[in-house]
Coordinates of C-alpha atoms and ligand atoms in Angstrom, one line a residue:
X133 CA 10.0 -32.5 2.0
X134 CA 12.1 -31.8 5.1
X135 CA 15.4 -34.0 5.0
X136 CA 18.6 -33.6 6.6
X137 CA 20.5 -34.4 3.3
X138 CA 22.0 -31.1 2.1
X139 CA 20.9 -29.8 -0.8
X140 CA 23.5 -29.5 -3.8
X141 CA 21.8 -25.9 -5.9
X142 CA 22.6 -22.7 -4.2
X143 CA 20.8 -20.2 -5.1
X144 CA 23.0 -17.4 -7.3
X145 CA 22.2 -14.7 -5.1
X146 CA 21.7 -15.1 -1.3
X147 CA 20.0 -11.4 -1.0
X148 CA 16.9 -11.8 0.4
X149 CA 16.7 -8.7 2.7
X150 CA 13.9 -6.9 3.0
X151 CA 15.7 -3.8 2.9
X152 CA 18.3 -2.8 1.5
X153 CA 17.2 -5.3 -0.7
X154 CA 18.7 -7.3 -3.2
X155 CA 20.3 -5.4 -6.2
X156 CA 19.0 -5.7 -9.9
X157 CA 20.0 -8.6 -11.7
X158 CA 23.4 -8.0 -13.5
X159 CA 24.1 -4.8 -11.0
X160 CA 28.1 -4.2 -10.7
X161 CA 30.1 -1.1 -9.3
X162 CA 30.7 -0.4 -13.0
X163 CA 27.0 0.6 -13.1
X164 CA 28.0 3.8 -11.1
X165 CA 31.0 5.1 -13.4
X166 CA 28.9 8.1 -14.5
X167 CA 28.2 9.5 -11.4
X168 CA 28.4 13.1 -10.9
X169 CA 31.3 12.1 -7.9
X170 CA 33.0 15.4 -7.0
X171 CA 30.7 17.7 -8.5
X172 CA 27.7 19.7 -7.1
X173 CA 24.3 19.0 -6.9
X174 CA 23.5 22.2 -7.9
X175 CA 26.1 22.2 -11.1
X176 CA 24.3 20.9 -14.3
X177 CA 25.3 18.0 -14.4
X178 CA 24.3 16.7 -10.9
X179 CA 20.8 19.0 -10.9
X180 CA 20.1 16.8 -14.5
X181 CA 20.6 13.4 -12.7
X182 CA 18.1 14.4 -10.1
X183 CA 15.4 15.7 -12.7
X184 CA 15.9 12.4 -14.6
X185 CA 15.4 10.8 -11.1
X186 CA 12.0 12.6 -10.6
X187 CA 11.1 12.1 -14.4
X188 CA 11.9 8.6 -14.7
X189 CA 10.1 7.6 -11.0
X190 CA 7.1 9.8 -12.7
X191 CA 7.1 7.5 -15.6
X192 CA 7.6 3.9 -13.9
X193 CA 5.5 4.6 -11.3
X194 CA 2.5 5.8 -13.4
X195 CA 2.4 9.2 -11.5
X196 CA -0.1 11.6 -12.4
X197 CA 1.3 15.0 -14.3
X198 CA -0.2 17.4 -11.7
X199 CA 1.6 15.1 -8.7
X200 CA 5.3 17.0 -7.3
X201 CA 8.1 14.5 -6.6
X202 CA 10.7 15.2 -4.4
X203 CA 13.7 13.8 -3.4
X204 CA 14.3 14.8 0.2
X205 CA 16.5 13.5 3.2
X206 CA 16.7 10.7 5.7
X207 CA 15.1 8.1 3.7
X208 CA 11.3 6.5 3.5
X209 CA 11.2 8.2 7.5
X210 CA 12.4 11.2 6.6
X211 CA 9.7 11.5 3.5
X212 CA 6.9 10.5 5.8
X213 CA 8.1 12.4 9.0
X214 CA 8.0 16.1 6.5
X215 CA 4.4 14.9 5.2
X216 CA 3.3 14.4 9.2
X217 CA 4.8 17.3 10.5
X218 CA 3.9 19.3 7.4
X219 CA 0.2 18.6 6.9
X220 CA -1.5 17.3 9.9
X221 CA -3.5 19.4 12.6
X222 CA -5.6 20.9 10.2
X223 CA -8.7 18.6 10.8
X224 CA -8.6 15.4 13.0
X225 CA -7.1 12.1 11.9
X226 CA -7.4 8.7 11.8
X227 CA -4.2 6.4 11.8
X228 CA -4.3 3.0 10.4
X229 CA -1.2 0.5 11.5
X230 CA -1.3 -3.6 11.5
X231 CA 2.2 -3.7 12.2
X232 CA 5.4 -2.0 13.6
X233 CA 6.1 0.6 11.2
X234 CA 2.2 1.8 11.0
X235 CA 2.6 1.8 14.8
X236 CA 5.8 4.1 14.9
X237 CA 3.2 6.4 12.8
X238 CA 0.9 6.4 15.0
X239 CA 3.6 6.8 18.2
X240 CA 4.7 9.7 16.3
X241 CA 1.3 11.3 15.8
X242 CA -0.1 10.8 19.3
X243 CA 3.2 11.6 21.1
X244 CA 5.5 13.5 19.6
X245 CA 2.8 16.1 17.7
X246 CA 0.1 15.2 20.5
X247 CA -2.9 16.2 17.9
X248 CA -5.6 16.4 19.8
X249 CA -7.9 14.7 17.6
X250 CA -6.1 11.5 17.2
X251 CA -8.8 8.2 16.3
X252 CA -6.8 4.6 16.1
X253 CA -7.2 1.9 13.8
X254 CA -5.1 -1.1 15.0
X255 CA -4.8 -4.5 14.4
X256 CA -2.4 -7.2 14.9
X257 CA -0.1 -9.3 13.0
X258 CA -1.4 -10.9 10.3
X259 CA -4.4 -9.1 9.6
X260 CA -6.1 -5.8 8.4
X261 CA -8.1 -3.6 10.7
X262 CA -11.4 -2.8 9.7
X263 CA -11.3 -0.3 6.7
X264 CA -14.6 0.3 6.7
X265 CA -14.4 2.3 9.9
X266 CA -12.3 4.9 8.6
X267 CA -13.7 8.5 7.9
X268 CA -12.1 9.8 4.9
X269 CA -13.2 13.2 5.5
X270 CA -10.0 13.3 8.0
X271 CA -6.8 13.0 7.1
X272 CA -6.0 9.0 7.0
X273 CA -2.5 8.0 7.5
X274 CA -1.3 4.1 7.1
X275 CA 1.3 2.0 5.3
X276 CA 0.6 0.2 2.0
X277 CA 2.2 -2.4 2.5
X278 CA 3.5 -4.3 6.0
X279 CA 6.9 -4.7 5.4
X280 CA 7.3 -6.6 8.9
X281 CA 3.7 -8.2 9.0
X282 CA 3.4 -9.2 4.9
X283 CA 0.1 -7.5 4.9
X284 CA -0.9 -5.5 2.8
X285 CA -4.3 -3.4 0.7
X286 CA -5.2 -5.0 -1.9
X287 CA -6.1 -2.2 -3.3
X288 CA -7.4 1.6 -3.3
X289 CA -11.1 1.1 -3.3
X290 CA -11.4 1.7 0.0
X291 CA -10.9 5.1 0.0
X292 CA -13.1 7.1 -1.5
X293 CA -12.4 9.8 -4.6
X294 CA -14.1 12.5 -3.0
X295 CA -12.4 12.6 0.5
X296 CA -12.4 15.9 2.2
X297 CA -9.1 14.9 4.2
X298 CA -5.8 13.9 2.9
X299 CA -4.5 10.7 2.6
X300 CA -1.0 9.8 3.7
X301 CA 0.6 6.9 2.5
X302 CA 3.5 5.1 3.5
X303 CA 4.7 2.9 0.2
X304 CA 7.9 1.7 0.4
X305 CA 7.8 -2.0 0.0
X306 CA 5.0 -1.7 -2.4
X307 CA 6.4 1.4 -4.9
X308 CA 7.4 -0.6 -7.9
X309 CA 5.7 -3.9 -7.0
X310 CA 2.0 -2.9 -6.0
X311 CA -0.1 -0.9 -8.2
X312 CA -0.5 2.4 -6.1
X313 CA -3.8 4.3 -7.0
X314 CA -2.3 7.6 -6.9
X315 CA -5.8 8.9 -7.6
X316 CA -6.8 8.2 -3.5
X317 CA -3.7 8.9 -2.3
X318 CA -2.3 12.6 -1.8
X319 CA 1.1 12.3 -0.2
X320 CA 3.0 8.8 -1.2
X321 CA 6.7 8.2 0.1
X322 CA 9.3 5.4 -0.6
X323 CA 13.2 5.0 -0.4
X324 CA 15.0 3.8 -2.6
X325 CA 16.8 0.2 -1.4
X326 CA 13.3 -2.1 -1.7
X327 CA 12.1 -2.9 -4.3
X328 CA 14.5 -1.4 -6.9
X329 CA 17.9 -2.5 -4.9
X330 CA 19.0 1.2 -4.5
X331 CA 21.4 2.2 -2.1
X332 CA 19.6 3.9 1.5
X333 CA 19.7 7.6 2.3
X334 CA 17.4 9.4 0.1
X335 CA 13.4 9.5 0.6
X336 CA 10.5 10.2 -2.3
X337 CA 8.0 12.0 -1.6
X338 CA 5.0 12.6 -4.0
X339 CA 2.0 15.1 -3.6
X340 CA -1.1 15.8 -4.8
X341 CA -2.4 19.0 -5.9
X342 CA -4.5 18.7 -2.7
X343 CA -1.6 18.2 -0.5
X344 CA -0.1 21.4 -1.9
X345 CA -2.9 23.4 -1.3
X346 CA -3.2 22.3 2.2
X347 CA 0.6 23.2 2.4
X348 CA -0.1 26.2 0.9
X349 CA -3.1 27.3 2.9
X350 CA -2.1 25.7 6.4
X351 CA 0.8 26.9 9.2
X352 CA 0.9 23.9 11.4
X353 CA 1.7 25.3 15.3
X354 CA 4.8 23.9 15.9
X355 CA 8.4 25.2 14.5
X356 CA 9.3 22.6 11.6
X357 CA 13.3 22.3 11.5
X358 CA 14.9 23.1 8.0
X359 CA 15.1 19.8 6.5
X360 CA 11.0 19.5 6.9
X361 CA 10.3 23.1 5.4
X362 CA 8.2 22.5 2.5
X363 CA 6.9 25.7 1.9
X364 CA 8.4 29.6 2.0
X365 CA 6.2 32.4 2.8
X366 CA 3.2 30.2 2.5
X367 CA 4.1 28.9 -1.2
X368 CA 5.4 25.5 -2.0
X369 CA 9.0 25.5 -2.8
X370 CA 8.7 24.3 -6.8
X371 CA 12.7 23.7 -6.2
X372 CA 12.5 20.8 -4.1
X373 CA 10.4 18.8 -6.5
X374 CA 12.3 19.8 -9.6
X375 CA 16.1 18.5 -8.6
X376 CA 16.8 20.9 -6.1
X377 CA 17.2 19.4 -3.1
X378 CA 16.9 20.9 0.5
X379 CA 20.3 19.7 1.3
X380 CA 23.3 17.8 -0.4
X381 CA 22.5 14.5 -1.5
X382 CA 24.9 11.5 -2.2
X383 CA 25.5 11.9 -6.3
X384 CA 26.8 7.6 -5.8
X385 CA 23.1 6.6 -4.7
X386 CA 21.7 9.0 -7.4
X387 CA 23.5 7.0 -10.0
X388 CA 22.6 4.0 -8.6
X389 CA 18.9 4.9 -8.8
X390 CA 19.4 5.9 -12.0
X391 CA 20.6 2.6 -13.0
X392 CA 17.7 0.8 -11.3
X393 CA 15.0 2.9 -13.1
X394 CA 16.6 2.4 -16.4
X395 CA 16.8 -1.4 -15.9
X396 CA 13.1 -1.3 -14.3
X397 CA 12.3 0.5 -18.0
X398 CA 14.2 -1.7 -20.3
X399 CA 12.7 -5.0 -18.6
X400 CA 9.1 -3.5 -19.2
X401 CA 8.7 -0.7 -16.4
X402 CA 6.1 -1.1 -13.4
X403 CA 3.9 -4.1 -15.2
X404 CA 6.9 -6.0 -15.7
X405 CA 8.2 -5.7 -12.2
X406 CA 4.9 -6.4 -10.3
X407 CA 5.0 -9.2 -12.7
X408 CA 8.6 -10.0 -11.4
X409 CA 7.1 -9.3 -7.5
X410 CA 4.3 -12.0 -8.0
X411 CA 5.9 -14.7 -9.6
X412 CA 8.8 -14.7 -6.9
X413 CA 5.6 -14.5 -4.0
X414 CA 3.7 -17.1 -6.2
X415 CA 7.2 -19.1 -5.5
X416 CA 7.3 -19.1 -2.1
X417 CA 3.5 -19.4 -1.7
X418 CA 3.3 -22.7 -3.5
X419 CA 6.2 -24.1 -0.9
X420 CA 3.9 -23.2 1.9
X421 CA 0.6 -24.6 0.4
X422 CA 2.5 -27.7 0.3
X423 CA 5.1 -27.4 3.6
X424 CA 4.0 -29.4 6.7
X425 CA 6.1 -26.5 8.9
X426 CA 5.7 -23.1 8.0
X427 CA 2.3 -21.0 7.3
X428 CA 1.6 -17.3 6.0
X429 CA 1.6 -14.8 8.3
X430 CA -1.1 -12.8 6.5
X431 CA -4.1 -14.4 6.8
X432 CA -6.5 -13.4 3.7
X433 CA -4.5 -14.1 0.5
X434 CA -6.2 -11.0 -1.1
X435 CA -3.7 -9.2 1.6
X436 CA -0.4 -10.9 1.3
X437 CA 2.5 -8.7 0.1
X438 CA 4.6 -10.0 -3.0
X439 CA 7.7 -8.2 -1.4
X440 CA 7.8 -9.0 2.2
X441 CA 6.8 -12.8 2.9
X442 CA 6.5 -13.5 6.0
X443 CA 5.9 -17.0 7.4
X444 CA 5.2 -18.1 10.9
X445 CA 5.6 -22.0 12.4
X446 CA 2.7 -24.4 11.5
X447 CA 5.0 -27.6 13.2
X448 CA 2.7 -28.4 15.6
X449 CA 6.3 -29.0 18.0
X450 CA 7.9 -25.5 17.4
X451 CA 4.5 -24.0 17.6
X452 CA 3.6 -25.2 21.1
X453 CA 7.1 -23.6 22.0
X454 CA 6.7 -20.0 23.6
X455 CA 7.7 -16.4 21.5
X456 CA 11.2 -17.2 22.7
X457 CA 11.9 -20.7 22.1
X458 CA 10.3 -20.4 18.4
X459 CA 12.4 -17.2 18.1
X460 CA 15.3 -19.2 18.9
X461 CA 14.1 -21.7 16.5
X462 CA 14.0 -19.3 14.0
X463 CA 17.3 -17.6 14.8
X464 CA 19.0 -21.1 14.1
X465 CA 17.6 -21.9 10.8
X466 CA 18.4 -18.0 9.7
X467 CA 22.2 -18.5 11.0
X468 CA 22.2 -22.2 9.7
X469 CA 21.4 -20.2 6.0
X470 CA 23.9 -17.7 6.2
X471 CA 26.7 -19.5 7.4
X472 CA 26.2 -21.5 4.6
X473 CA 25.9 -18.4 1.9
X474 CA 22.6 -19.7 1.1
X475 CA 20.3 -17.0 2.3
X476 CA 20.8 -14.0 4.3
X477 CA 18.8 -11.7 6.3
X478 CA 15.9 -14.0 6.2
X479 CA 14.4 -13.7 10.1
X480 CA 11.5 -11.7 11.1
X481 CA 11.4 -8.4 12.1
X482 CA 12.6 -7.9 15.8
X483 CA 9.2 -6.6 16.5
X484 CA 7.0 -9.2 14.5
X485 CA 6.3 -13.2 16.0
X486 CA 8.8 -15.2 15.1
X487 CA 9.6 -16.5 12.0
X488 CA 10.9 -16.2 8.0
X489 CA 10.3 -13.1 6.6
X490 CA 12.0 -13.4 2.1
X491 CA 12.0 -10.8 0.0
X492 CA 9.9 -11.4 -3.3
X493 CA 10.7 -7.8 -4.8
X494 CA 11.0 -7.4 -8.4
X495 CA 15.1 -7.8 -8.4
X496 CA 15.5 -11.1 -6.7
X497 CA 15.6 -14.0 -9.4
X498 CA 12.7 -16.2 -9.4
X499 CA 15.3 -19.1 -9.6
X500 CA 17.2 -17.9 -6.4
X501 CA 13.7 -18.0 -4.4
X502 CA 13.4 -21.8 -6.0
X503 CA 16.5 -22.6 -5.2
X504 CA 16.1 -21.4 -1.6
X505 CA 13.2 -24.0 -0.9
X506 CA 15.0 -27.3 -0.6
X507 CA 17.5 -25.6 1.7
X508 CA 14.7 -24.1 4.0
X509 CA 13.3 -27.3 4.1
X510 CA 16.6 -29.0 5.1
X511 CA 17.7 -25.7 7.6
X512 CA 14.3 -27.1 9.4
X513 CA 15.1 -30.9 9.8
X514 CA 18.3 -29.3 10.7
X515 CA 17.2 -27.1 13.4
X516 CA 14.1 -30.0 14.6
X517 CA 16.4 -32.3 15.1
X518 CA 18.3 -30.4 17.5
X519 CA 15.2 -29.8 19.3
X520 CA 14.1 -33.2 19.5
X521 CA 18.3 -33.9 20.9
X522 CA 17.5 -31.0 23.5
X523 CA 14.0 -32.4 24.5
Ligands
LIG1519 C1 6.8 0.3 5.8 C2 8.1 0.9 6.2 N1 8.1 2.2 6.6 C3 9.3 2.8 6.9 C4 10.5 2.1 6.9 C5 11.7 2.8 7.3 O1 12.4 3.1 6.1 P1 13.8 3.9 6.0 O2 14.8 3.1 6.6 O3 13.9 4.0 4.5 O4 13.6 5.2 6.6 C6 10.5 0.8 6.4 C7 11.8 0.1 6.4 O5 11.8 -1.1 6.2 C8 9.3 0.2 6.1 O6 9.3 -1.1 5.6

């Protein structure tokens, strides 16, 4: 119920970015007192950090022994930019996007590479476009999960096993929350500061035998700058996906990793933190069933993430207001949280309709998203009544 009593419970944790994200429960600086600080990558002792990396994603993550994961530069971007430049213009393909980030893919594709066999798949905030009209015997790129439009697949069945194209899949608000099927997708890539509260830098990017054969059997026509070079002399570089990296990476956000995985494995690995994922979403979605202001974004339950929530207007008085004045609206219930320490980071992407967008990954408490509710309800009266004074 909206009221413009303040609420006395703060929640323990205000993090609820949606990247970097919040970081695991019990996380402290002391966490990192093993790095590797000082030392080379390339010593021992920072090349075995970056093999346990790769071997303890492989085992949270479920990823199939004849999949190569690599940790390579500039972040979830940098992972999907190598895969882009790297694999496409072998066959035509069709790009999938329903918000921004699927869009900057497509961007990418169509003006920056200009492949000449370019087919769209578009849709707006909210929803999915039509999956049905995809031909998998192209190479398919889209993002698993929305991060800025809460939409998500609900799965892998629509693609089918026996593609003749690749697949090229953009996961990093859904590794570690979502259950990827790895089996129809050939090139997945992630950072590390969603859904496991690492720190940002470093991308992952994980193929598929068939993705190294087309790397192996395919020159694309354009020069691909160092930090993209995947291959040498037409032959994957093994290197890269065993811990040796193309360039330096930070030995801090290695051990910070490190410290995520292991707590994602002692709290039950990847069943355990979906688990984690939906009960915080299953928090937030009970508020709105029974909030008489704010509605999901995602229209079809069966595609609404359990990492990024987002949540539009349903107040039929901020509703009839136009994109700015309900950005505004927004804007002052997101500052009215943060100056109070109660919630931070909490608006809508700067591309997505205005709104709430809280982070439901697998390291924010469930009693920190509870705790949030009565203030978002009383950050609303707040914010309506100042409307209503303004009117
Ligand atoms: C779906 C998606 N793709 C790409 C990115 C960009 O990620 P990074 O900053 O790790 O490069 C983000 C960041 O939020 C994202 O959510």
């Amino acid at each position: 119920m909206t009221t413009l009593t303040k609420p006395g419970l703060r929640p323990a944790n205000p993090n609820f970015s949606s990247g970097p994200c919040a970081k695991r429960p019990g996380w402290s600086v002391e966490a990192l007192k093993a790095a590797a600080l000082g030392r080379s990558h390339r010593a021992k002792i920072g090349k075995g950090k970056l093999e346990q990396a790769i071997e303890l994603t492989r085992e949270i993550l479920k990823v199939p022994a004849g999949y190569r994961i690599g940790i390579v530069p500039a972040s979830d971007t940098g992972a999907v930019e190598m895969a882009l430049w790297s694999l496409l213009g072998e066959r035509g393909v069709d790009m999938v996007a329903w918000e921004s980030f699927g869009s900057g893919w497509v961007t990418d594709v169509v003006k920056q590479l200009k492949l000449a066999d370019v087919r769209k798949f578009e849709a707006g905030y909210g929803v999915l476009p039509d999956l049905t009209q995809i031909d998998f015997d192209r190479d398919v790129v889209f993002t698993w999960n929305g991060t800025t439009s809460g939409v998500r697949v609900p799965n892998g069945d629509f693609i089918p096993a026996d593609r003749k194209g690749l697949t090229i899949c953009d996961a990093t608000s859904a590794a570690f929350a979502q259950r990827l099927d790895f089996d129809k997708l050939d090139v997945v890539t992630f950072s590390w500061q969603k859904v496991l509260g690492g720190e940002g830098a470093h991308g992952m990017l994980i193929l598929s035998p068939r993705a190294v054969e087309r790397l192996e059997t395919y020159k694309p026509a354009w020069p691909l700058p160092k930090i993209f070079r995947l291959t040498s002399g037409g032959k994957l570089i093994e290197g890269i996906f065993k811990g040796e990296t193309i360039n330096t990476p930070s030995m801090l956000c290695v051990e910070d990793y490190l410290d995520a995985l292991q707590w994602a494995k002692s709290i039950g690995g990847l069943e355990a933190l979906i688990a984690r994922a939906d009960a915080n979403a299953a928090v937030l979605d009970r508020f709105v069933a029974r909030s008489s202001w704010l509605g999901h974004l995602a229209v079809d339950p069966a595609t609404r993430s359990n990492t990024s929530v987002c949540l539009s207007f349903t107040d039929p008085d901020v509703a009839a207001l136009d994109a700015d004045g309900q950005a505004a609206f927004a804007k002052g219930i997101v500052s009215t949280l943060d100056r109070e320490g109660v919630a931070y980071d909490i608006g809508s992407y700067r591309d997505a309709p205005p709104g709430l967008r809280i982070w439901c990954g697998a390291t924010v408490e469930t009693s920190d998203l509870e705790a949030l509710l009565p203030w978002l309800d009383w950050a609303f009266a707040m914010q309506k009544a100042s409307l209503k004074a303004a009117a």
